[in-house]
Coordinates of C-alpha atoms and ligand atoms in Angstrom, one line a residue:
M1 CA -46.8 -56.1 12.2
F2 CA -46.5 -60.1 12.2
V3 CA -45.9 -61.9 9.2
D4 CA -44.7 -65.8 9.5
L5 CA -42.5 -67.8 7.6
I6 CA -45.2 -69.2 5.6
E7 CA -46.1 -66.0 4.1
V8 CA -42.4 -65.2 3.4
R9 CA -42.2 -68.3 1.7
R10 CA -45.3 -67.4 -0.5
A11 CA -43.9 -64.0 -1.0
L12 CA -40.6 -65.4 -2.6
E13 CA -42.5 -67.7 -5.0
S14 CA -45.1 -65.0 -5.9
E15 CA -42.3 -62.5 -6.0
E16 CA -43.6 -60.0 -4.3
I17 CA -40.6 -58.8 -2.5
V18 CA -39.0 -56.2 -4.9
P19 CA -36.3 -53.8 -4.7
C20 CA -36.8 -49.8 -4.1
F21 CA -34.1 -47.3 -5.1
Q22 CA -33.1 -44.8 -2.9
P23 CA -30.7 -41.8 -4.5
L24 CA -27.2 -41.5 -3.2
V25 CA -25.9 -38.0 -3.9
E26 CA -22.8 -36.0 -4.1
L27 CA -23.1 -33.4 -1.3
R28 CA -21.1 -30.6 -2.9
T29 CA -23.0 -30.5 -6.3
G30 CA -26.3 -32.3 -5.2
R31 CA -25.5 -34.5 -8.4
L32 CA -27.1 -38.3 -8.5
A33 CA -24.6 -40.7 -8.0
G34 CA -26.5 -43.8 -8.0
F35 CA -29.2 -45.5 -6.0
E36 CA -28.9 -48.2 -2.7
V37 CA -31.3 -51.3 -3.5
L38 CA -33.8 -51.6 -0.4
A39 CA -36.0 -54.5 -0.5
R40 CA -39.8 -54.0 0.1
W41 CA -42.8 -56.6 0.3
Q42 CA -45.7 -55.6 -1.6
H43 CA -48.2 -57.8 0.2
P44 CA -51.7 -58.1 -1.4
E45 CA -53.4 -57.3 2.0
L46 CA -51.1 -55.7 4.2
G47 CA -49.7 -53.4 1.8
L48 CA -45.9 -52.2 2.1
I49 CA -44.1 -54.3 4.8
L50 CA -40.3 -53.1 5.5
P51 CA -37.4 -55.4 5.7
E52 CA -37.1 -55.2 9.5
N53 CA -40.3 -57.7 9.3
F54 CA -39.1 -60.1 7.2
I55 CA -35.3 -60.4 6.6
S56 CA -34.4 -61.9 10.0
L57 CA -37.1 -64.3 9.3
A58 CA -35.8 -65.3 6.0
E59 CA -32.2 -65.2 7.5
Q60 CA -33.2 -67.6 10.2
N61 CA -34.9 -69.9 7.8
G62 CA -32.4 -70.3 5.0
L63 CA -34.5 -68.2 2.7
I64 CA -31.9 -65.1 2.6
G65 CA -29.9 -66.8 -0.4
S66 CA -33.3 -66.9 -2.6
L67 CA -34.7 -63.5 -1.3
A68 CA -31.2 -61.8 -2.2
H69 CA -31.3 -63.8 -5.5
Q70 CA -34.6 -62.1 -6.3
I71 CA -33.9 -58.7 -5.2
V72 CA -30.2 -58.7 -6.9
R73 CA -31.6 -60.1 -10.2
N74 CA -34.6 -57.6 -10.1
A75 CA -32.4 -54.8 -9.3
F76 CA -29.8 -55.5 -11.9
M77 CA -32.7 -55.7 -14.7
S78 CA -34.2 -52.7 -13.5
A79 CA -30.7 -50.8 -13.5
K80 CA -30.3 -51.6 -17.6
M81 CA -32.0 -48.2 -17.8
L82 CA -29.5 -46.8 -15.4
P83 CA -27.2 -44.2 -17.3
E84 CA -23.5 -44.6 -16.8
P85 CA -22.0 -43.9 -14.6
L86 CA -24.7 -44.5 -11.8
V87 CA -23.9 -47.2 -9.3
L88 CA -26.0 -49.7 -7.4
A89 CA -25.5 -50.3 -3.5
V90 CA -26.8 -53.7 -2.4
N91 CA -27.1 -54.7 0.9
F92 CA -26.2 -58.4 1.8
S93 CA -27.0 -60.1 5.0
P94 CA -24.4 -61.0 7.3
V95 CA -25.5 -64.6 7.0
Q96 CA -24.6 -64.5 3.2
L97 CA -21.2 -63.2 4.2
H98 CA -20.5 -66.9 5.4
H99 CA -21.1 -68.4 2.0
L100 CA -18.1 -68.7 0.0
S101 CA -20.1 -69.0 -2.9
L102 CA -21.6 -65.4 -2.6
P103 CA -19.2 -63.8 -5.2
S104 CA -20.1 -66.3 -8.0
Q105 CA -23.7 -65.9 -7.3
I106 CA -23.5 -62.2 -7.8
R107 CA -21.1 -62.8 -11.0
R108 CA -23.8 -65.1 -12.4
E109 CA -26.4 -62.7 -11.9
A110 CA -24.5 -59.7 -13.3
D111 CA -23.7 -62.0 -16.4
E112 CA -27.5 -62.8 -16.9
T113 CA -28.6 -59.6 -16.6
G114 CA -25.9 -57.6 -18.5
F115 CA -25.0 -55.4 -15.2
P116 CA -21.4 -54.4 -15.1
L117 CA -19.8 -55.2 -11.6
E118 CA -17.7 -51.9 -11.7
R119 CA -20.9 -50.3 -10.8
L120 CA -21.9 -52.4 -8.0
I121 CA -21.3 -51.6 -4.3
V122 CA -21.7 -54.4 -1.8
E123 CA -22.7 -53.2 1.4
I124 CA -21.8 -55.1 4.7
T125 CA -22.8 -54.3 8.1
E126 CA -20.1 -55.1 10.9
S127 CA -22.1 -57.6 12.5
A128 CA -21.0 -59.8 9.3
L129 CA -17.5 -59.7 10.0
V130 CA -17.8 -60.6 13.9
N131 CA -18.1 -64.5 13.7
N132 CA -16.0 -65.3 10.9
L133 CA -13.7 -62.7 9.8
E134 CA -11.3 -65.0 7.8
R135 CA -14.2 -66.2 5.4
A136 CA -15.3 -62.6 5.1
Q137 CA -12.0 -61.7 4.0
K138 CA -11.8 -64.4 1.3
I139 CA -15.1 -63.2 -0.1
A140 CA -14.3 -59.7 0.0
A141 CA -11.1 -60.2 -1.7
E142 CA -12.9 -62.3 -4.6
L143 CA -15.6 -59.4 -4.8
K144 CA -12.8 -56.8 -5.1
T145 CA -11.2 -59.0 -7.8
M146 CA -14.4 -59.0 -9.7
G147 CA -14.4 -55.2 -9.8
C148 CA -16.9 -54.6 -7.0
R149 CA -16.9 -52.1 -4.3
L150 CA -16.9 -52.6 -0.7
A151 CA -19.5 -50.3 1.8
L152 CA -19.2 -50.7 5.5
D153 CA -22.7 -50.1 6.4
D154 CA -24.5 -48.4 9.4
F155 CA -21.0 -47.4 10.7
G156 CA -21.1 -46.2 14.5
T157 CA -23.8 -48.8 15.6
G158 CA -23.7 -52.1 16.7
Y159 CA -20.5 -53.8 16.6
S160 CA -18.2 -50.9 15.9
S161 CA -14.7 -51.8 16.0
L162 CA -11.8 -50.0 14.4
R163 CA -10.3 -53.7 14.0
H164 CA -13.1 -54.2 11.0
L165 CA -12.2 -51.2 9.2
Q166 CA -8.7 -52.6 8.5
A167 CA -9.8 -56.1 8.3
L168 CA -11.6 -55.7 4.9
P169 CA -10.5 -53.5 1.8
F170 CA -13.3 -51.2 2.3
D171 CA -13.9 -48.5 -0.4
E172 CA -16.7 -46.6 1.4
L173 CA -17.8 -45.8 5.0
K174 CA -21.6 -45.3 5.8
I175 CA -22.3 -42.9 8.6
D176 CA -25.2 -44.2 10.3
R177 CA -28.2 -42.1 10.3
N178 CA -28.2 -41.8 14.0
F179 CA -25.4 -39.4 13.9
V180 CA -26.6 -37.5 11.2
Q181 CA -30.0 -37.0 12.8
S182 CA -28.5 -35.9 16.3
M183 CA -25.9 -33.6 14.8
T184 CA -28.1 -30.6 14.5
N185 CA -28.6 -30.5 18.5
K186 CA -25.9 -32.5 19.8
R187 CA -22.3 -31.2 19.7
E188 CA -21.1 -34.8 20.5
S189 CA -22.7 -36.2 17.7
R190 CA -21.2 -33.7 15.5
K191 CA -17.7 -34.1 16.9
I192 CA -18.1 -37.9 16.2
A193 CA -19.5 -37.2 12.8
A194 CA -16.3 -35.0 12.1
A195 CA -14.2 -37.8 13.4
M196 CA -15.8 -40.4 11.4
V197 CA -15.5 -38.5 8.1
G198 CA -11.8 -38.1 9.3
L199 CA -11.3 -41.6 9.8
G200 CA -12.5 -42.8 6.6
H201 CA -10.5 -40.1 4.6
S202 CA -7.4 -41.1 6.4
L203 CA -8.0 -44.8 5.4
G204 CA -8.6 -43.8 1.9
M205 CA -12.3 -44.4 1.9
I206 CA -15.0 -41.7 0.9
T207 CA -17.6 -41.4 3.1
L208 CA -21.5 -41.3 2.8
A209 CA -23.9 -39.9 5.4
E210 CA -27.2 -41.9 5.9
G211 CA -30.6 -40.4 6.9
V212 CA -29.8 -37.0 5.5
E213 CA -33.2 -35.4 5.9
T214 CA -32.5 -31.4 6.2
E215 CA -30.5 -28.9 4.3
E216 CA -28.8 -27.9 7.7
Q217 CA -27.7 -31.4 8.1
A218 CA -26.2 -31.3 4.4
D219 CA -24.6 -28.3 5.1
I220 CA -22.6 -29.5 8.4
L221 CA -21.8 -32.9 6.6
L222 CA -20.2 -30.8 3.7
W223 CA -18.4 -28.5 6.1
L224 CA -17.1 -31.6 7.8
G225 CA -15.9 -33.3 4.3
C226 CA -18.2 -35.8 3.9
E227 CA -18.5 -36.5 0.0
F228 CA -21.9 -38.2 -0.2
G229 CA -25.6 -38.4 1.3
Q230 CA -28.5 -40.3 1.2
G231 CA -31.7 -39.6 2.8
W232 CA -35.2 -38.3 2.3
L233 CA -33.8 -34.6 1.4
Y234 CA -32.6 -36.3 -1.8
G235 CA -35.4 -38.7 -2.4
Y236 CA -37.3 -41.8 -0.6
P237 CA -36.8 -45.4 -1.6
L238 CA -39.0 -45.6 -4.8
P239 CA -40.0 -48.5 -7.0
A240 CA -37.9 -49.3 -10.5
D241 CA -40.2 -47.6 -12.7
R242 CA -39.7 -44.5 -11.0
I243 CA -35.9 -44.5 -11.6
P244 CA -36.4 -42.4 -14.8
D245 CA -38.3 -39.7 -12.9
M246 CA -35.4 -39.8 -10.1
V247 CA -32.6 -39.7 -12.8
A248 CA -34.3 -36.7 -14.5
A249 CA -34.6 -34.8 -11.1
A250 CA -31.4 -34.8 -10.3
P251 CA -28.2 -33.1 -11.8
R252 CA -26.3 -36.1 -13.6
A253 CA -23.0 -37.1 -12.0
L254 CA -20.6 -37.3 -14.7
S255 CA -17.4 -37.8 -12.8
T256 CA -18.0 -38.6 -9.1
R257 CA -15.6 -40.8 -7.1
F258 CA -18.2 -43.6 -7.4
S259 CA -17.8 -43.7 -10.9
A260 CA -13.9 -43.9 -10.9
P261 CA -12.8 -46.6 -13.6
G262 CA -11.3 -49.8 -12.1
G263 CA -13.2 -48.9 -8.5
G264 CA -11.4 -47.7 -5.3
V265 CA -10.8 -44.2 -4.4
A266 CA -9.8 -42.4 -7.3
F267 CA -9.8 -38.3 -6.9
S268 CA -10.6 -36.1 -9.6
S269 CA -7.5 -34.6 -11.2
L270 CA -7.6 -31.2 -9.1
E271 CA -7.8 -33.0 -5.9
A272 CA -5.3 -35.2 -4.1
L273 CA -5.0 -37.9 -1.3
P274 CA -5.0 -36.3 2.0
A275 CA -1.2 -36.9 2.2
Q276 CA -0.6 -35.3 -1.1
H277 CA -2.7 -32.6 -0.2
L278 CA -0.9 -31.8 3.1
A279 CA 2.2 -31.9 1.0
Q280 CA 0.8 -29.2 -1.3
L281 CA -0.3 -27.2 1.4
Q282 CA 3.2 -27.3 3.3
A283 CA 4.9 -26.2 -0.4
I284 CA 2.6 -23.2 -0.2
Y285 CA 3.1 -22.4 3.7
D286 CA 7.0 -22.8 3.6
G287 CA 7.1 -20.8 0.0
T288 CA 5.4 -17.6 1.1
P289 CA 7.3 -14.5 2.0
V290 CA 4.8 -13.9 4.8
G291 CA 5.4 -15.6 8.4
L292 CA 2.5 -18.1 9.3
C293 CA 1.9 -19.9 12.1
F294 CA -1.0 -21.6 14.1
L295 CA -1.7 -21.4 17.9
D296 CA -3.9 -23.5 20.1
K297 CA -5.9 -22.1 22.8
N298 CA -2.9 -22.1 25.2
L299 CA -0.9 -19.8 22.8
R300 CA 1.6 -22.9 21.9
H301 CA 2.7 -23.2 18.4
V302 CA 1.1 -25.8 16.7
S303 CA 2.6 -25.1 13.5
L304 CA 4.6 -22.6 11.7
N305 CA 6.3 -22.1 8.5
Q306 CA 10.1 -21.5 8.0
R307 CA 9.7 -17.7 7.1
L308 CA 8.5 -17.3 10.7
A309 CA 11.1 -19.4 12.4
D310 CA 13.6 -17.1 10.4
L311 CA 12.1 -14.1 11.9
N312 CA 12.2 -15.3 15.2
G313 CA 15.6 -16.5 14.9
F314 CA 14.8 -20.3 16.1
P315 CA 14.4 -23.4 13.8
V316 CA 10.9 -24.5 13.2
A317 CA 11.0 -27.6 15.4
A318 CA 12.2 -25.4 18.5
H319 CA 8.8 -23.8 18.4
I320 CA 6.5 -26.6 18.5
R321 CA 4.6 -26.7 21.8
R322 CA 6.3 -23.9 23.0
T323 CA 4.1 -20.6 24.0
V324 CA 4.5 -17.3 22.4
H325 CA 5.7 -15.9 25.5
E326 CA 8.3 -18.4 25.4
M327 CA 9.6 -17.9 22.0
I328 CA 9.4 -13.8 21.7
P329 CA 8.9 -12.6 25.2
E330 CA 10.1 -9.3 24.1
L331 CA 7.1 -9.1 21.6
F332 CA 4.6 -10.8 23.7
P333 CA 3.4 -7.6 25.8
Q334 CA 2.5 -5.9 22.5
I335 CA 0.7 -8.7 21.0
Q336 CA -1.1 -10.3 23.8
P337 CA -4.1 -8.0 23.7
F338 CA -4.6 -9.1 20.0
L339 CA -4.1 -12.8 20.8
L340 CA -6.7 -12.7 23.5
R341 CA -9.2 -10.9 21.3
A342 CA -8.6 -13.6 18.5
L343 CA -9.2 -16.2 21.3
Q344 CA -12.8 -14.6 21.7
G345 CA -13.5 -15.3 18.0
E346 CA -12.3 -11.8 16.6
A347 CA -10.6 -11.6 13.3
I348 CA -8.1 -8.6 13.4
E349 CA -6.1 -7.2 10.5
G350 CA -3.2 -4.7 10.0
V351 CA -1.7 -4.5 13.5
E352 CA 1.9 -2.7 13.3
V353 CA 4.4 -4.1 15.9
S354 CA 8.1 -3.0 16.4
K355 CA 10.8 -5.7 17.4
P356 CA 14.1 -5.2 18.5
P357 CA 16.8 -6.5 16.2
R358 CA 18.3 -9.8 16.8
T359 CA 21.8 -8.2 16.0
P360 CA 22.4 -5.2 18.3
G361 CA 22.8 -1.8 16.5
K362 CA 20.6 -2.6 13.8
P363 CA 17.3 -0.7 13.5
D364 CA 14.3 -2.2 14.8
L365 CA 12.0 -4.6 12.6
T366 CA 8.6 -3.5 11.8
L367 CA 5.9 -6.2 11.3
L368 CA 2.6 -6.1 10.2
L369 CA 0.4 -9.0 11.9
S370 CA -3.1 -10.2 11.2
Y371 CA -5.0 -12.6 13.6
Q372 CA -7.3 -15.2 12.3
P373 CA -9.4 -17.5 14.8
A374 CA -10.2 -20.7 13.8
F375 CA -13.3 -22.8 14.5
D376 CA -14.0 -26.3 15.0
E377 CA -17.1 -28.0 13.7
V378 CA -19.3 -26.6 16.9
Q379 CA -18.0 -23.1 16.1
E380 CA -15.8 -23.0 19.2
V381 CA -12.4 -21.3 18.6
I382 CA -9.6 -23.8 18.7
G383 CA -6.9 -21.6 18.0
V384 CA -5.5 -18.6 16.1
S385 CA -3.7 -18.4 12.9
I386 CA -1.3 -15.5 12.6
A387 CA 0.3 -14.0 9.3
I388 CA 3.2 -11.8 9.8
L389 CA 4.5 -9.3 7.2
D390 CA 8.0 -7.8 7.6
I391 CA 7.6 -4.3 6.5
T392 CA 10.7 -2.8 7.9
K393 CA 12.4 -1.9 4.5
R394 CA 8.7 -0.1 3.5
K395 CA 8.8 1.8 6.9
Q396 CA 12.6 2.8 6.2
A397 CA 11.6 4.1 2.9
E398 CA 8.7 6.1 4.1
E399 CA 10.7 7.4 7.0
A400 CA 13.6 8.5 4.6
L401 CA 11.1 10.2 2.2
R402 CA 9.5 11.8 5.2
E403 CA 12.9 13.1 6.2
S404 CA 13.9 14.1 2.8
E405 CA 10.4 16.2 2.5
E406 CA 11.6 17.7 6.1
N407 CA 15.0 18.8 4.8
H408 CA 13.5 20.5 1.8
R409 CA 10.7 22.3 3.7
Y410 CA 13.6 23.7 6.0
L411 CA 15.6 24.8 2.8
V412 CA 12.8 26.5 1.5
E413 CA 11.8 28.3 4.9
L414 CA 15.5 29.3 5.6
S415 CA 16.2 30.4 2.2
P416 CA 16.5 34.3 1.8
Q417 CA 14.2 34.0 -1.6
I418 CA 10.6 33.5 -1.3
L419 CA 10.0 30.4 -3.2
W420 CA 6.8 29.8 -5.1
I421 CA 4.4 27.4 -7.3
A422 CA 1.8 28.8 -9.8
D423 CA -0.5 26.6 -12.1
A424 CA -0.3 26.7 -16.0
N425 CA -2.0 29.9 -16.3
G426 CA 0.1 31.8 -13.5
N427 CA -2.5 31.6 -10.7
L428 CA -0.2 31.1 -7.3
T429 CA -0.8 27.8 -5.7
E430 CA 2.3 27.7 -3.1
I431 CA 4.7 30.3 -1.6
S432 CA 6.9 30.2 1.3
S433 CA 6.1 31.4 4.6
R434 CA 8.8 34.4 4.4
W435 CA 6.2 36.2 2.1
V436 CA 3.8 35.9 4.9
Q437 CA 6.2 37.4 7.3
L438 CA 7.2 40.0 4.9
T439 CA 3.9 41.4 3.8
G440 CA 1.5 40.6 6.9
M441 CA -0.9 38.9 4.3
S442 CA -2.1 35.6 4.9
K443 CA -1.5 32.6 2.8
L444 CA -5.1 32.5 1.6
Q445 CA -5.0 36.2 0.5
T446 CA -1.7 35.7 -1.5
L447 CA -2.9 32.7 -3.3
N448 CA -4.2 32.9 -7.0
L449 CA -3.6 36.6 -7.9
G450 CA -4.0 37.9 -4.3
W451 CA -0.2 38.9 -4.0
L452 CA -1.0 41.5 -6.7
E453 CA -2.8 43.6 -4.0
A454 CA 0.7 43.9 -2.0
L455 CA 2.3 45.7 -5.1
H456 CA 2.8 49.2 -5.9
P457 CA 0.0 50.7 -7.9
E458 CA 2.4 51.9 -10.3
D459 CA 4.1 48.3 -10.5
A460 CA 1.0 46.0 -10.6
P461 CA 0.2 46.4 -14.0
H462 CA 3.3 45.7 -15.8
T463 CA 3.9 42.7 -13.4
L464 CA 0.6 41.2 -14.5
K465 CA 1.2 41.6 -18.1
A466 CA 4.5 40.0 -17.9
L467 CA 2.7 37.0 -16.2
R468 CA 0.1 36.8 -18.5
E469 CA 2.5 36.9 -21.7
A470 CA 4.8 34.4 -19.7
S471 CA 2.1 31.8 -19.2
H472 CA 1.0 32.3 -22.6
T473 CA 4.4 32.1 -24.2
G474 CA 6.2 29.9 -22.1
K475 CA 9.0 32.0 -22.0
P476 CA 10.6 32.9 -18.4
F477 CA 8.7 35.2 -16.3
H478 CA 10.6 38.1 -14.8
S479 CA 9.3 41.2 -13.1
E480 CA 10.6 43.9 -10.8
Y481 CA 8.2 45.7 -8.1
R482 CA 7.6 47.3 -5.1
V483 CA 6.0 45.3 -2.0
K484 CA 4.5 47.1 0.8
T485 CA 5.8 45.2 3.9
A486 CA 4.1 44.5 7.5
D487 CA 5.6 47.7 8.8
G488 CA 4.2 49.8 5.9
K489 CA 7.3 50.7 3.9
W490 CA 7.9 49.7 0.4
T491 CA 10.7 47.6 -0.5
W492 CA 12.0 46.3 -4.2
M493 CA 11.7 42.8 -5.2
R494 CA 12.4 40.9 -8.2
S495 CA 10.4 37.9 -9.1
R496 CA 11.5 35.0 -11.7
G497 CA 9.8 31.9 -12.9
S498 CA 10.1 29.3 -15.3
P499 CA 7.7 26.7 -16.6
R500 CA 7.5 22.9 -16.1
Y501 CA 6.5 21.1 -19.1
G502 CA 4.1 17.8 -19.0
P503 CA 4.6 14.5 -20.9
S504 CA 2.7 16.2 -24.1
G505 CA 4.8 19.5 -24.1
E506 CA 2.0 21.5 -22.4
I507 CA 3.0 23.7 -19.5
I508 CA 1.8 22.0 -16.1
R509 CA 3.2 24.4 -13.5
W510 CA 5.5 27.4 -12.9
Y511 CA 8.4 27.4 -10.2
G512 CA 10.0 30.7 -9.2
D513 CA 11.5 32.8 -6.6
T514 CA 11.2 36.5 -5.5
E515 CA 14.0 38.2 -3.8
D516 CA 14.6 41.5 -1.9
I517 CA 16.6 43.8 -4.2
E518 CA 15.9 47.1 -2.2
E519 CA 19.9 47.0 -1.3
R520 CA 20.7 46.8 -5.0
K521 CA 18.2 49.4 -6.2
E522 CA 19.8 51.5 -3.5
L523 CA 23.2 50.9 -4.7
E524 CA 22.0 51.6 -8.2
E525 CA 20.3 54.8 -7.0
A526 CA 23.3 55.9 -5.1
L527 CA 25.3 55.2 -8.2
R528 CA 23.1 57.1 -10.4
K529 CA 23.1 60.1 -8.2
S530 CA 26.7 59.9 -7.8
R531 CA 27.0 59.9 -11.7
Q532 CA 24.5 62.7 -12.2
G533 CA 26.3 64.8 -9.4
K534 CA 29.5 64.4 -11.1
Ligands
LIG601 O1 -35.2 -48.8 4.3 P1 -35.2 -50.1 5.3 O2 -36.3 -50.0 6.3 O3 -35.7 -51.1 4.0 O4 -33.8 -50.7 5.4 C1 -33.7 -51.3 6.9 C2 -32.5 -52.4 6.7 O5 -33.0 -53.5 6.1 C3 -31.5 -51.7 6.2 O6 -30.5 -51.5 7.3 C4 -30.8 -52.5 5.1 O7 -29.7 -52.9 5.3 C5 -31.7 -53.7 5.3 N1 -32.2 -54.0 3.9 C6 -32.8 -53.7 3.1 N2 -32.8 -54.1 1.8 C7 -32.1 -55.4 2.1 C8 -32.1 -56.4 1.2 O8 -32.2 -56.9 -0.1 N3 -31.4 -57.6 1.7 C9 -30.8 -57.4 3.0 N4 -30.1 -58.5 3.4 N5 -31.1 -56.4 3.8 C10 -31.6 -55.5 3.1
LIG602 O1 -29.0 -50.4 4.7 P1 -29.4 -49.4 5.8 O2 -29.5 -49.4 7.1 O3 -28.4 -48.1 5.5 O4 -31.0 -48.8 5.2 C1 -31.4 -47.4 5.4 C2 -32.3 -47.2 6.2 O5 -32.8 -46.0 6.2 C3 -33.6 -47.9 5.2 O6 -34.5 -48.3 6.1 C4 -34.4 -46.4 4.6 O7 -35.6 -46.5 4.5 C5 -33.8 -45.6 5.8 N1 -33.8 -44.2 5.4 C6 -33.3 -43.8 4.2 N2 -33.3 -42.2 4.2 C7 -34.0 -42.1 5.3 C8 -34.0 -40.8 6.1 O8 -33.7 -39.5 5.4 N3 -34.6 -40.8 7.5 C9 -34.7 -41.9 7.9 N4 -35.4 -41.8 9.0 N5 -34.6 -43.2 7.5 C10 -34.0 -43.2 6.2
LIG603 MN1 -27.7 -49.9 3.4

């Protein structure tokens, strides 16, 4: 499209060049943070003309000052209806950054229209800084004193130089839409976008991504830690009369970082500056009773906490850059297969490993390990984090318990008495295997009231009666009866049992023993006979 200088002059006189407003949105919440002001020329015959067709013409012919004056005044007037704390971001031409009068012009327009400068973001492209950095610095300093915030526009294109990032007190970094748009199919772009966000953050700036058109792009940006977005996904640049619609359509930003009082980067109370954030994480890292470390793809220690250093018996610093194999050669063969799986992207939990003690003579340590792969922004594994829990004590307790259980079992099995357990109603639930050997009945046949089958028909009724009575009254059970042994003989036995009570005084179980009293019976018989014989 061709327009000439005369046309541009005429457009300025008849105020055909007007500001449009494009939403700036907080990525995490979708809340509206403000608008970027973009110049649009409503040509009576040619229709809408974009800035690329008239900005440079205006710049080259000394008209950019009056164009900016029109756009800014117009935008400030329209922004009166903008609810707090929404901001306005306005583009200024590199040419204007050469005029020391820029700040006072902006102040005058703000005063005349009543727009607060704390809610103005001045967007500057890098090309503005190339020729006259010193002057740009003066202007920037004054703008900051006035309460404005500064954004570095189109970062990553054109004159990109890291020198500019530190030359001016920027509050915000705008990532150029070229990186955003190639991010979804070019891993390099994604890496670059990630690095830009990181760079912005490490310099204490907030980051905004331009040209966000899809949800996928927004998701990636959010994942990369980018705070704000702008693009067709959230809204087109629209004329001032559409501002109320756009404000109503988006959830309101009540407290975004854009709206921080006094300008600059203010983080909400729950968040912190990157360095503080790191310190918080380090405190958690070191305070946990779990050994933690992060290994790179070559299984070298990138970081670890004090707890793990203690477990391994070397200072934290001695681990850094050294491989697992170098640090714990005795354990490496056990954990290598899991490390390799984790490097393939698999998360593995609860692997038990035993580690020889550091001081000889002490028992082995038992460790419970979890492996978690870490992925970068292109979903490639960059390393593995390991969590290590020392479960030696728990293991020892389990061992001791098992041992004491075993001892009890031997005690029971070796005892000449047959020990038994019955439920509250006197139904047998457990009996030592000596009964099985004695009677030839199986355990299953014996349980409940099955054992009565082995009793002499004359003895079974009174025994069952005693049992019922005991379970009814809770008085100790006692009975003597003949039992048919495996080889078909009868032998006298005596059974006794006592109840065990539950918390509310009810019987919950009976414990008892049965013993062979044949010899005693024979003795008694012999005694009786000898008495009779006398
Ligand atoms: O959306 P659009 O095509 O309008 O933006 C194209 C470029 O024009 C942007 O990079 C922006 O920096 C620039 N631009 C838009 N509006 C203005 C303005 O009011 N003043 C100046 N100097 N540049 C503008
Ligand atoms: O000042 P700056 O160069 O950032 O201007 C932003 C430019 O990007 C304007 O020309 C604007 O119209 C354009 N733009 C805004 N959102 C989108 C988008 O989602 N996709 C594309 N392709 N361009 C956009
Ligand atoms: Mn811009």
